[in-house]
Coordinates of C-alpha atoms in Angstrom, one line a residue:
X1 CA 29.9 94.3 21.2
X2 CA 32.4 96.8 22.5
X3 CA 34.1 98.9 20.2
X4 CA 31.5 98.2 17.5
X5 CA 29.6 100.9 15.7
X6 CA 26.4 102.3 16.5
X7 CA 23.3 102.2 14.3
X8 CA 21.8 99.6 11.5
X9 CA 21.2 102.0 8.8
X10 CA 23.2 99.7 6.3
X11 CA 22.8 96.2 7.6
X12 CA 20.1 94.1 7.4
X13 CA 19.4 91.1 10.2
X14 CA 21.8 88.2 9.1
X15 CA 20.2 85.0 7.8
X16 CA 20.9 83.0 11.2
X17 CA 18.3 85.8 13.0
X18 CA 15.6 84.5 10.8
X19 CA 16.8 81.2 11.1
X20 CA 16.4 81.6 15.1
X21 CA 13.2 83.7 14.7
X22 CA 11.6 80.9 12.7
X23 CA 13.1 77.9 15.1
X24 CA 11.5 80.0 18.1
X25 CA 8.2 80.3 16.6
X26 CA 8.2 76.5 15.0
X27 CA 9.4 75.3 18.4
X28 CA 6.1 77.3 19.9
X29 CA 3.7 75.9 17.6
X30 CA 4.9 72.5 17.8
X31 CA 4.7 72.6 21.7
X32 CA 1.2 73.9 21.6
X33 CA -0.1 71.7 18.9
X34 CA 2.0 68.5 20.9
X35 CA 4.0 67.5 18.2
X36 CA 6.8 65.0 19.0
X37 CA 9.1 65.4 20.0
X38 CA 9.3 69.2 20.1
X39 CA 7.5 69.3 23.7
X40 CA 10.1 67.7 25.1
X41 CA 13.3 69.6 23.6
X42 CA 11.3 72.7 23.4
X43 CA 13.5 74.5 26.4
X44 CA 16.8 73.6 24.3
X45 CA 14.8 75.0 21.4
X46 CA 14.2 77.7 22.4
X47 CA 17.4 78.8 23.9
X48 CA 19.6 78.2 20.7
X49 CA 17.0 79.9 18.8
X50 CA 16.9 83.4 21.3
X51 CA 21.1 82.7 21.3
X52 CA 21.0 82.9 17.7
X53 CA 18.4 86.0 17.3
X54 CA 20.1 88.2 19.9
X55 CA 23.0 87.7 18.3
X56 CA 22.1 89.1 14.9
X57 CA 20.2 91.9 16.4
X58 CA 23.4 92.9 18.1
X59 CA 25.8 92.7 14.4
X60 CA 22.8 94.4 12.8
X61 CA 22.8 97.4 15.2
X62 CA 26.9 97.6 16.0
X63 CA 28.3 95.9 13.0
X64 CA 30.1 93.0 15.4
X65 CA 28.4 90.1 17.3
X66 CA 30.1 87.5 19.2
X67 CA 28.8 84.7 17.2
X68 CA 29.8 86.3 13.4
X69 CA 33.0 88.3 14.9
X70 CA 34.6 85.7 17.6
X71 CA 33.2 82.3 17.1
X72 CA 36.0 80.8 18.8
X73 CA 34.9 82.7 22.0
X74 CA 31.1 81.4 21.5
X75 CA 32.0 78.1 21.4
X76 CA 34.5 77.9 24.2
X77 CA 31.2 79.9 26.7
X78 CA 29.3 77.2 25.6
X79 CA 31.5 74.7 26.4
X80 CA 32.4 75.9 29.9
X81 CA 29.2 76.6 30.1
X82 CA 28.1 73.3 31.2
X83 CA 31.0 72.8 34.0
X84 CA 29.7 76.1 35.5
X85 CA 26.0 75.3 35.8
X86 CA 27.1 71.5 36.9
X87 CA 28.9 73.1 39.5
X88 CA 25.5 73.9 41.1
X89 CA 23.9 71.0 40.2
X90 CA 27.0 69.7 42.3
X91 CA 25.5 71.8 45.2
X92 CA 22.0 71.2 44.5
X93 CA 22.3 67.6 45.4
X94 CA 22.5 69.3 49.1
X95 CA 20.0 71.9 48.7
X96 CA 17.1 69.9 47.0
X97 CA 15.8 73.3 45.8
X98 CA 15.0 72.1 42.4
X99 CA 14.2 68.4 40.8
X100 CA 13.8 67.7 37.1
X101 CA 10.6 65.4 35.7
X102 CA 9.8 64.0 32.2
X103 CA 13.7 63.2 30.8
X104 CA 14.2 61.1 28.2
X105 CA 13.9 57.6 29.1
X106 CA 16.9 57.2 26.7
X107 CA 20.4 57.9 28.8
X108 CA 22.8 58.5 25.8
X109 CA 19.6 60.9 24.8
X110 CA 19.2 62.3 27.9
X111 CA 23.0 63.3 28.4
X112 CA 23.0 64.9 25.0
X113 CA 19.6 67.0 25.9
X114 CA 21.4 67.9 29.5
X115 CA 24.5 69.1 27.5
X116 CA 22.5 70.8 25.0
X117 CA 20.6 72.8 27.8
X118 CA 23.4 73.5 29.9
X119 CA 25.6 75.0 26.8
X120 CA 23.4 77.5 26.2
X121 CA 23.6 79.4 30.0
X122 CA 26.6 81.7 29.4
X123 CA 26.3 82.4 25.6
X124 CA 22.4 83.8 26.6
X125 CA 23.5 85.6 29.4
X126 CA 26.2 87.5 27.3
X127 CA 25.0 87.7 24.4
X128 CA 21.9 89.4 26.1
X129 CA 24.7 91.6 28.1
X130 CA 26.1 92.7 24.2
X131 CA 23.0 93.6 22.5
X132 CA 22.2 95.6 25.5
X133 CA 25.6 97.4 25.1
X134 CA 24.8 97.5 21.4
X135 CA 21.6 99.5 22.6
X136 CA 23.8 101.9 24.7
X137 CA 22.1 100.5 27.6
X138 CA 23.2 102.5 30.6
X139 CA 25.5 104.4 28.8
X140 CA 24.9 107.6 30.6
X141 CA 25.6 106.1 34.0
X142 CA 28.6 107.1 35.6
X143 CA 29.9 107.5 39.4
X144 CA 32.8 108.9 41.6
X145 CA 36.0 107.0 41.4
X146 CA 37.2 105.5 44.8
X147 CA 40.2 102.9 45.4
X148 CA 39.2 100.0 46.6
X149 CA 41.2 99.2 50.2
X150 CA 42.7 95.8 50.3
X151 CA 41.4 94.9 53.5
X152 CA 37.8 95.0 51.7
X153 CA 39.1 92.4 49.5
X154 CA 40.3 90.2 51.7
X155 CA 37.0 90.8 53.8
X156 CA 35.1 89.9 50.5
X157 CA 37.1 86.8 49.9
X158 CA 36.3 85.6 53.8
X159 CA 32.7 86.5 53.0
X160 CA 32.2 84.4 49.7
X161 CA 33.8 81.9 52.0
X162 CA 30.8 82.2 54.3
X163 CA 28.6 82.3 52.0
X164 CA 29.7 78.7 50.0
X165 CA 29.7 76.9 53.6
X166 CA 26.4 78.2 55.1
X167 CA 24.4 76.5 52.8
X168 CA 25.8 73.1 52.9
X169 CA 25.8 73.4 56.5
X170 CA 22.0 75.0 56.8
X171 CA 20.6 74.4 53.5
X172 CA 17.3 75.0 54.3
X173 CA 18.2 78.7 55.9
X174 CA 20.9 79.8 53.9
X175 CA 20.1 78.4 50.1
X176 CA 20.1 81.7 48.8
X177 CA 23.7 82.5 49.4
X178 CA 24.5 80.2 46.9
X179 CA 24.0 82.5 44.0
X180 CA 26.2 84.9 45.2
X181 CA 29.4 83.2 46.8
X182 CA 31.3 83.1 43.6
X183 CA 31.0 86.6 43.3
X184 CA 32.5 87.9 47.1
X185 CA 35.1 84.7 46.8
X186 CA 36.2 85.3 43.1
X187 CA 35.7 88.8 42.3
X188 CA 38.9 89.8 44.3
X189 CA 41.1 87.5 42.8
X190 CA 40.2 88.9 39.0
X191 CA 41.1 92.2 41.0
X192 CA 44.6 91.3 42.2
X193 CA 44.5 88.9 39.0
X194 CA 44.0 92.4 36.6
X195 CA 45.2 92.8 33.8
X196 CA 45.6 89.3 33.3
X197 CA 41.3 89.4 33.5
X198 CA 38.7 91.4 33.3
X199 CA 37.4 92.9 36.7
X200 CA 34.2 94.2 38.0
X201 CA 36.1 95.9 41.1
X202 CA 38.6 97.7 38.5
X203 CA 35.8 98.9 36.5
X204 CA 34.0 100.5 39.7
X205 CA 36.9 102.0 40.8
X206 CA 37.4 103.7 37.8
X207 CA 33.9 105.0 38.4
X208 CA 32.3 103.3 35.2
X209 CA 29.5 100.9 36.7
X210 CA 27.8 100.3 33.2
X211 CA 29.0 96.7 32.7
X212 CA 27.7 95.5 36.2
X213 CA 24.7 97.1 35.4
X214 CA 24.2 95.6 32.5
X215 CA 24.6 92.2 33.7
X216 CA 22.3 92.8 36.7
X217 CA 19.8 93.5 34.1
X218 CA 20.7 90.5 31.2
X219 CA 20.4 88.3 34.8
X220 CA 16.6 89.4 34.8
X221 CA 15.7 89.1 31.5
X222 CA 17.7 85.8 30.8
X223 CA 15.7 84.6 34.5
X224 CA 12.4 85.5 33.3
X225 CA 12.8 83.8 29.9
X226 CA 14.5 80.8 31.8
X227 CA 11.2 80.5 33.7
X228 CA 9.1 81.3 31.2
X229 CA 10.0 78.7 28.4
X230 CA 10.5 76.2 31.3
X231 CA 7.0 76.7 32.4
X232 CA 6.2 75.5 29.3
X233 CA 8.5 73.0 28.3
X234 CA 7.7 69.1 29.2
X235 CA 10.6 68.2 30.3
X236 CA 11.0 70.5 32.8
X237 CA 12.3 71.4 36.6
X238 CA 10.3 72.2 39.5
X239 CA 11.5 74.0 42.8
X240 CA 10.9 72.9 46.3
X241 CA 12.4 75.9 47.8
X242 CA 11.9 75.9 52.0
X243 CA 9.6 78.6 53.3
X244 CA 8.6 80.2 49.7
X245 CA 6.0 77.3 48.2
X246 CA 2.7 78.9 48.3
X247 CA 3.0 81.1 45.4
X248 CA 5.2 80.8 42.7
X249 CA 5.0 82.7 39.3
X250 CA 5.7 79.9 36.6
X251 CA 7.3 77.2 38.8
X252 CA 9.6 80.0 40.7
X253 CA 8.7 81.9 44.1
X254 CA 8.7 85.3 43.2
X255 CA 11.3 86.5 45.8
X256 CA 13.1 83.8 43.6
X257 CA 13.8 86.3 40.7
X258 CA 16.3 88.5 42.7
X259 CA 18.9 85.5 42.1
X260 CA 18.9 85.9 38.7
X261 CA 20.9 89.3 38.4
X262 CA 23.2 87.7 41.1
X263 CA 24.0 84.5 39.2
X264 CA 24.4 86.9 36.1
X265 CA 27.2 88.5 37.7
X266 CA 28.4 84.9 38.9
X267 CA 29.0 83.8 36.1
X268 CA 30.6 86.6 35.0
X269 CA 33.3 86.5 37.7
X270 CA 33.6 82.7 37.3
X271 CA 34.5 83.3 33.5
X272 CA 36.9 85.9 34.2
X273 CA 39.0 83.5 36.9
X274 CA 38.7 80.8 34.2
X275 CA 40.0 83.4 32.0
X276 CA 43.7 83.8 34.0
X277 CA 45.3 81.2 32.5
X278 CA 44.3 82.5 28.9
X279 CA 46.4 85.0 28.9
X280 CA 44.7 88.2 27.9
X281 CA 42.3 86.2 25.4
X282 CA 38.3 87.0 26.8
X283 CA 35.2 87.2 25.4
X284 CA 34.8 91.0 25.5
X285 CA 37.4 92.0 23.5
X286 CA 37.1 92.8 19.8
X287 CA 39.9 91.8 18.4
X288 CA 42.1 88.5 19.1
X289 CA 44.0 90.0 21.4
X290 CA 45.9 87.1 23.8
X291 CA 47.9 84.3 23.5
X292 CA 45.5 82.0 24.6
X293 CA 45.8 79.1 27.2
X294 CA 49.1 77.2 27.1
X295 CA 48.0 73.3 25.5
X296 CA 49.9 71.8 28.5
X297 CA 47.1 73.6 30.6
X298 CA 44.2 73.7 28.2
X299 CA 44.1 69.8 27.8
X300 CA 43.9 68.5 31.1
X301 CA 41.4 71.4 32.0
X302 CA 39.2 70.2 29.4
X303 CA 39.7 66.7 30.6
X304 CA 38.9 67.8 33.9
X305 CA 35.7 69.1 32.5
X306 CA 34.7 66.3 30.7
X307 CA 35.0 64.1 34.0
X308 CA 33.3 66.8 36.2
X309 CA 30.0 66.4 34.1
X310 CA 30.2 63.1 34.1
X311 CA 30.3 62.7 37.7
X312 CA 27.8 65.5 37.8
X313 CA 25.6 64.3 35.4
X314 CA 26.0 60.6 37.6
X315 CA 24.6 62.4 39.9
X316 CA 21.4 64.3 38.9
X317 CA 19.9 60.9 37.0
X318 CA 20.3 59.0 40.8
X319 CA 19.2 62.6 43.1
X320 CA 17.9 65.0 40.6
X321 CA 15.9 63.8 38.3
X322 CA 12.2 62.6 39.8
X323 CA 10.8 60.9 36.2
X324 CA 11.0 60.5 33.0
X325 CA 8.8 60.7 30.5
X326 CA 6.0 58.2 30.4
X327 CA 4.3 56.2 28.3
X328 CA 1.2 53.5 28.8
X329 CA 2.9 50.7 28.7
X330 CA 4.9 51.8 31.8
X331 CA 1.8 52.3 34.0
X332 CA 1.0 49.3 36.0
X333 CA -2.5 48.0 35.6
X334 CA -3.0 48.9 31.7
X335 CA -3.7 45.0 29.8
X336 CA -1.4 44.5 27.3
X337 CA -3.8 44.7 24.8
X338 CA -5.1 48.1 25.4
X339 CA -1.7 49.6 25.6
X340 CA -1.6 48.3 21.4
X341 CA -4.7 48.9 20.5
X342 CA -4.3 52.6 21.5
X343 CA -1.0 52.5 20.4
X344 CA -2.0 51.7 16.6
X345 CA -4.5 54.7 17.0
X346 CA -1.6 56.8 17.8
X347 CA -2.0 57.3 21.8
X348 CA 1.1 55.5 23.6
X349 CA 2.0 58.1 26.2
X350 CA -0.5 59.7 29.1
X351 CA 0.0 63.5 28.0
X352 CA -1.6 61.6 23.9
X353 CA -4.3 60.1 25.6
X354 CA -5.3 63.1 27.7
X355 CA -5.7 65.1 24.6
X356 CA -7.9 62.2 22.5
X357 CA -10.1 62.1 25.4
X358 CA -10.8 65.9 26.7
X359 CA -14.3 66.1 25.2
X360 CA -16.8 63.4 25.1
X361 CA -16.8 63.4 21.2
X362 CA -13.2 62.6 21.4
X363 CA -13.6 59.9 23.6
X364 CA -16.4 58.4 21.7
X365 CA -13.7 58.6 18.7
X366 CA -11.0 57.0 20.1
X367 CA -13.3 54.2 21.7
X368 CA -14.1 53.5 18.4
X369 CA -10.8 53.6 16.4
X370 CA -9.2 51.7 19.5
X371 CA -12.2 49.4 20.0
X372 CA -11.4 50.5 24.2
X373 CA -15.0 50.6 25.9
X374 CA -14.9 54.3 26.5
X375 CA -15.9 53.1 30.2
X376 CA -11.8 52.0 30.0
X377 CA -11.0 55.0 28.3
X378 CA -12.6 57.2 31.4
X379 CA -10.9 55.3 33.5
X380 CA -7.6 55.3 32.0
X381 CA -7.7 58.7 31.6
X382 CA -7.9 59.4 35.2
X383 CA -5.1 57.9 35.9
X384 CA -3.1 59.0 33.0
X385 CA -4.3 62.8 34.4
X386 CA -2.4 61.4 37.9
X387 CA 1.0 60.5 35.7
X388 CA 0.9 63.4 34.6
X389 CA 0.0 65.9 37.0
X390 CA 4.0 68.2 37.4
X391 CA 5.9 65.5 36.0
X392 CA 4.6 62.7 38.4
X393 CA 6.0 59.9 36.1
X394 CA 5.0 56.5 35.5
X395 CA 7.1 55.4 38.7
X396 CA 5.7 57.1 41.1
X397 CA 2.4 56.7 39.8
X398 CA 2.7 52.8 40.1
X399 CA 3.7 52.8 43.4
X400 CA 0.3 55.5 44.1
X401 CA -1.3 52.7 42.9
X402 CA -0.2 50.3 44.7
X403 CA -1.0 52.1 47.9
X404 CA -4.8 52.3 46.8
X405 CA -4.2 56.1 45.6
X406 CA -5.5 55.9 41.2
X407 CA -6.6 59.2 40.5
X408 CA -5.9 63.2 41.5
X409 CA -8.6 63.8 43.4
X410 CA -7.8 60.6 45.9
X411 CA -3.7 62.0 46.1
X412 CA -5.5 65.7 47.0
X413 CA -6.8 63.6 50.2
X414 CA -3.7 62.7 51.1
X415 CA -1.9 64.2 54.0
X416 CA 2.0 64.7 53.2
X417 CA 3.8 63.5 56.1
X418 CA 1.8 60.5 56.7
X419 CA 2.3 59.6 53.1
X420 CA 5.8 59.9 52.8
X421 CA 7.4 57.3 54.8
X422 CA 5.0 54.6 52.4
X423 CA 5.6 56.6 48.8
X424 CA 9.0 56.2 49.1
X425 CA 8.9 52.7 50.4
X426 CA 7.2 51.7 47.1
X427 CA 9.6 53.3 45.0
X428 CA 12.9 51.8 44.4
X429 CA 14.3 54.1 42.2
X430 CA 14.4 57.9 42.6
X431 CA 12.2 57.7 45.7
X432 CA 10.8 61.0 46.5
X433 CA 12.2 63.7 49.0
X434 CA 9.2 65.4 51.4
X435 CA 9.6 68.6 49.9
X436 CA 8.3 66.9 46.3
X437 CA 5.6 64.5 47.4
X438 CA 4.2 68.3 49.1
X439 CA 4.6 69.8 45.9
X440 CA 2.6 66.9 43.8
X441 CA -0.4 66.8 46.8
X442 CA -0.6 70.7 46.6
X443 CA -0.5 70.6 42.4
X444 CA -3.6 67.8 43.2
X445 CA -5.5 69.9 45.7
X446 CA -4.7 72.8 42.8
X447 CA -6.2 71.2 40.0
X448 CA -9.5 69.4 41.6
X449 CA -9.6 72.9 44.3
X450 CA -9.8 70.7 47.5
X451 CA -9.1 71.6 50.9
X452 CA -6.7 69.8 52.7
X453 CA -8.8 66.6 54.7
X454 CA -9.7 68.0 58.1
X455 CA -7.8 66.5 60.9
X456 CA -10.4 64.1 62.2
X457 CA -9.9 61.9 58.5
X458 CA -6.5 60.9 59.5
X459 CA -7.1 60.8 63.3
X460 CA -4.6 58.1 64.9
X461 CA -2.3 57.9 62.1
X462 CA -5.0 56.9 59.5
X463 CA -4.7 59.4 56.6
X464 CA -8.3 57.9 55.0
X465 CA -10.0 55.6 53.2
X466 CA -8.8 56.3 49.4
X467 CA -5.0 55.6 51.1
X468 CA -5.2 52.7 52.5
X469 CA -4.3 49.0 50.2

């Protein structure tokens, strides 16, 4: 943290760094060995326990952290934390560039695993910003001082401007301004704002570009972790970005990755603005300098809050969200019976029953625990493998079905536009944009390695024999 001491000499890593070292690794194991129901709040896991890692790594090398020194400042990033990213949620839902699959079914529990997520967005980026400070990270960086000219302000503010508006108006061309409009549009207002805030623009112009440095880089770590444990994770969001879905490290297009350092600095500026009405009280500071927001101001903006992510939140379970996670007794076609008897031997969800029956000698087992014909349990499994291929869901599966398409070889045959308009006619709820039922056929053509159907199987609007009722 600024204005802490270097070295570790005399400290030792505080208890709650082994507490987040042994959550991350726990959370690992339990993802990888399936147990429930780490797999699907492993992301969250995994966040709090870097949060809390990072943090003591940074108070054992400087002697101050943000979570030990300022708690009060931890807790209120994590709290506006969840505004901020709903904010592009809020903008997502005219972008479509990402969708999320495998919720909780549970909506109390699925708004408490969505707040739990979302809190943890600022606190990683900063705390990953402060232990790089604590490292001296770009300490040695300086450059000329120059005075910033006011009409270069006011020609940033007109560009953030442009850059909110030209991807609501041509989302599929402009998306990627999104993730730096905040920063053109709000940056000079924490300028003219200063010393009321903190500002990137002052700190340049005093010729020290360390902290925007530093953020660039906690942007492309926190990104790659993001994507990383998300990879992972089973409940999970997938991109359908325009132009850039043929390769994708994890589920993001590489050229993807350069938005991270931006929406580091984004957030950055968006705290700082927030920050105004606190007066003088931030994050950075070591000491409790600031009055703090005035309560007639603080209470309604914390109402407002409240009331954005619920609207928000409204919003990604009806546009956002694709699926949630499945179990057998949601998938059309399964008897009754079957769905207990597997049940009792422990397999009531898809992802269970693809893992009893990946080797023959499992299948055998279960067939016999269950008392399922292990002809059933083939079959079941196929179509368990289509529920589950990216998040697919139970929903969409059903309706699959009902179209004549059981399996992920038969949905690899499909053709996307000719599919579409009859997918989402079968669904009623959550029906699926173009962009995602392309994302599920490639996953299918990924995983069984077929070609796309040559032209002549679809001829005069027929898109073949495994797709039609």
């Amino acid at each position: 943290m600024p204005g802490g001491s270097r070295g570790s000499d005399e400290r030792t890593l505080p208890w709650y760094g082994w507490v987040g070292m042994a959550s991350l690794l726990a959370g690992k194991a339990g993802l990888f060995l399936d147990v429930a129901p780490i797999p699907m709040f492993f992301y969250g896991i995994a966040w709090w326990s870097y949060i809390l890692l990072i943090d003591a790594c940074a108070w054992r090398r400087c002697g101050a952290s943000l979570l030990r020194s300022r708690p009060g400042e931890f807790w209120f990033l994590a709290f506006w934390s969840v505004p901020l990213w709903n904010l592009f949620e809020l903008l997502n839902f005219r972008l479509q560039n990402w969708f999320y699959v495998n919720t909780p079914a549970d909506q109390p529990l699925a708004l408490l695993f969505n707040f739990i997520s979302y809190a943890t967005v600022l606190p990683a980026l900063f705390e990953t910003y402060l232990l790089l400070d604590a490292y001296g990270v770009a300490n040695g960086i300086k450059m000329r001082p120059r005075r910033i000219a006011s009409v270069g302000l006011a020609g940033s503010v007109i560009l953030g401007l442009g850059m909110l508006i030209a991807p609501l108006v041509w989302p599929r061309v402009a998306f990627p301004l999104i993730w730096g409009f905040a920063i053109f549009l709000g940056e000079p207002l924490c300028y003219w704002a200063s010393p009321r805030t903190v500002s990137l623009a002052r700190q340049l112009e005093r010729g020290d570009p360390r902290p925007l440095l530093r953020l660039l880089l906690a942007g492309f770590v926190c990104g790659g972790l993001w994507e990383f444990w998300n990879f992972w994770a089973y409940t999970k969001w997938l991109y359908t970005v325009p132009h850039l879905e043929d390769l994708k490290w994890f589920e993001m297009p590489p050229l993807g990755f350069l938005g991270f350092p931006a929406f580091a600095v984004t957030c950055y500026v968006l705290v700082n603005l927030l920050n105004v009405i606190r007066r003088g009280r931030n994050w950075e500071t070591s000491d409790s300098a600031g009055r703090g927001t005035p309560l007639g101001i603080a209470v309604p903006a914390i109402a407002l809050a409240l009331a954005f992510n619920g609207f928000t939140y409204a919003g990604i379970d009806r546009w956002t969200i694709k699926s949630v996670a499945p179990t057998l007794a949601a998938m059309e076609g399964v008897p009754g019976n079957v769905v207990e008897r597997l049940g009792q031997s422990g397999v009531k969800t898809p992802a269970a029953l693809l893992r009893h029956t990946d080797t023959a000698e499992r299948i055998t087992r279960l067939s016999r625990q269950s008392q399922v014909p292990e002809g059933e349990l083939q079959t079941l499994r196929a179509a368990a493998a289509l529920v589950d291929l990216q998040g697919l869901g139970a929903v969409n599966y059903n309706a699959l079905r009902r179209l004549g398409i059981a399996t992920v070889e038969e949905l690899a045959q499909c053709v996307p536009p000719l599919l579409l308009p009859r997918w989402r006619a079968a669904v009623a709820e959550r029906p699926p944009s173009a962009s995602q039922i392309a994302l599920w056929i490639r996953a299918a053509r990924r995983q069984t390695r077929s070609a796309p159907p040559p032209p002549s199987a679809f001829a005069g609007g027929d898109y073949g024999s495994v797709t039609s009722n």
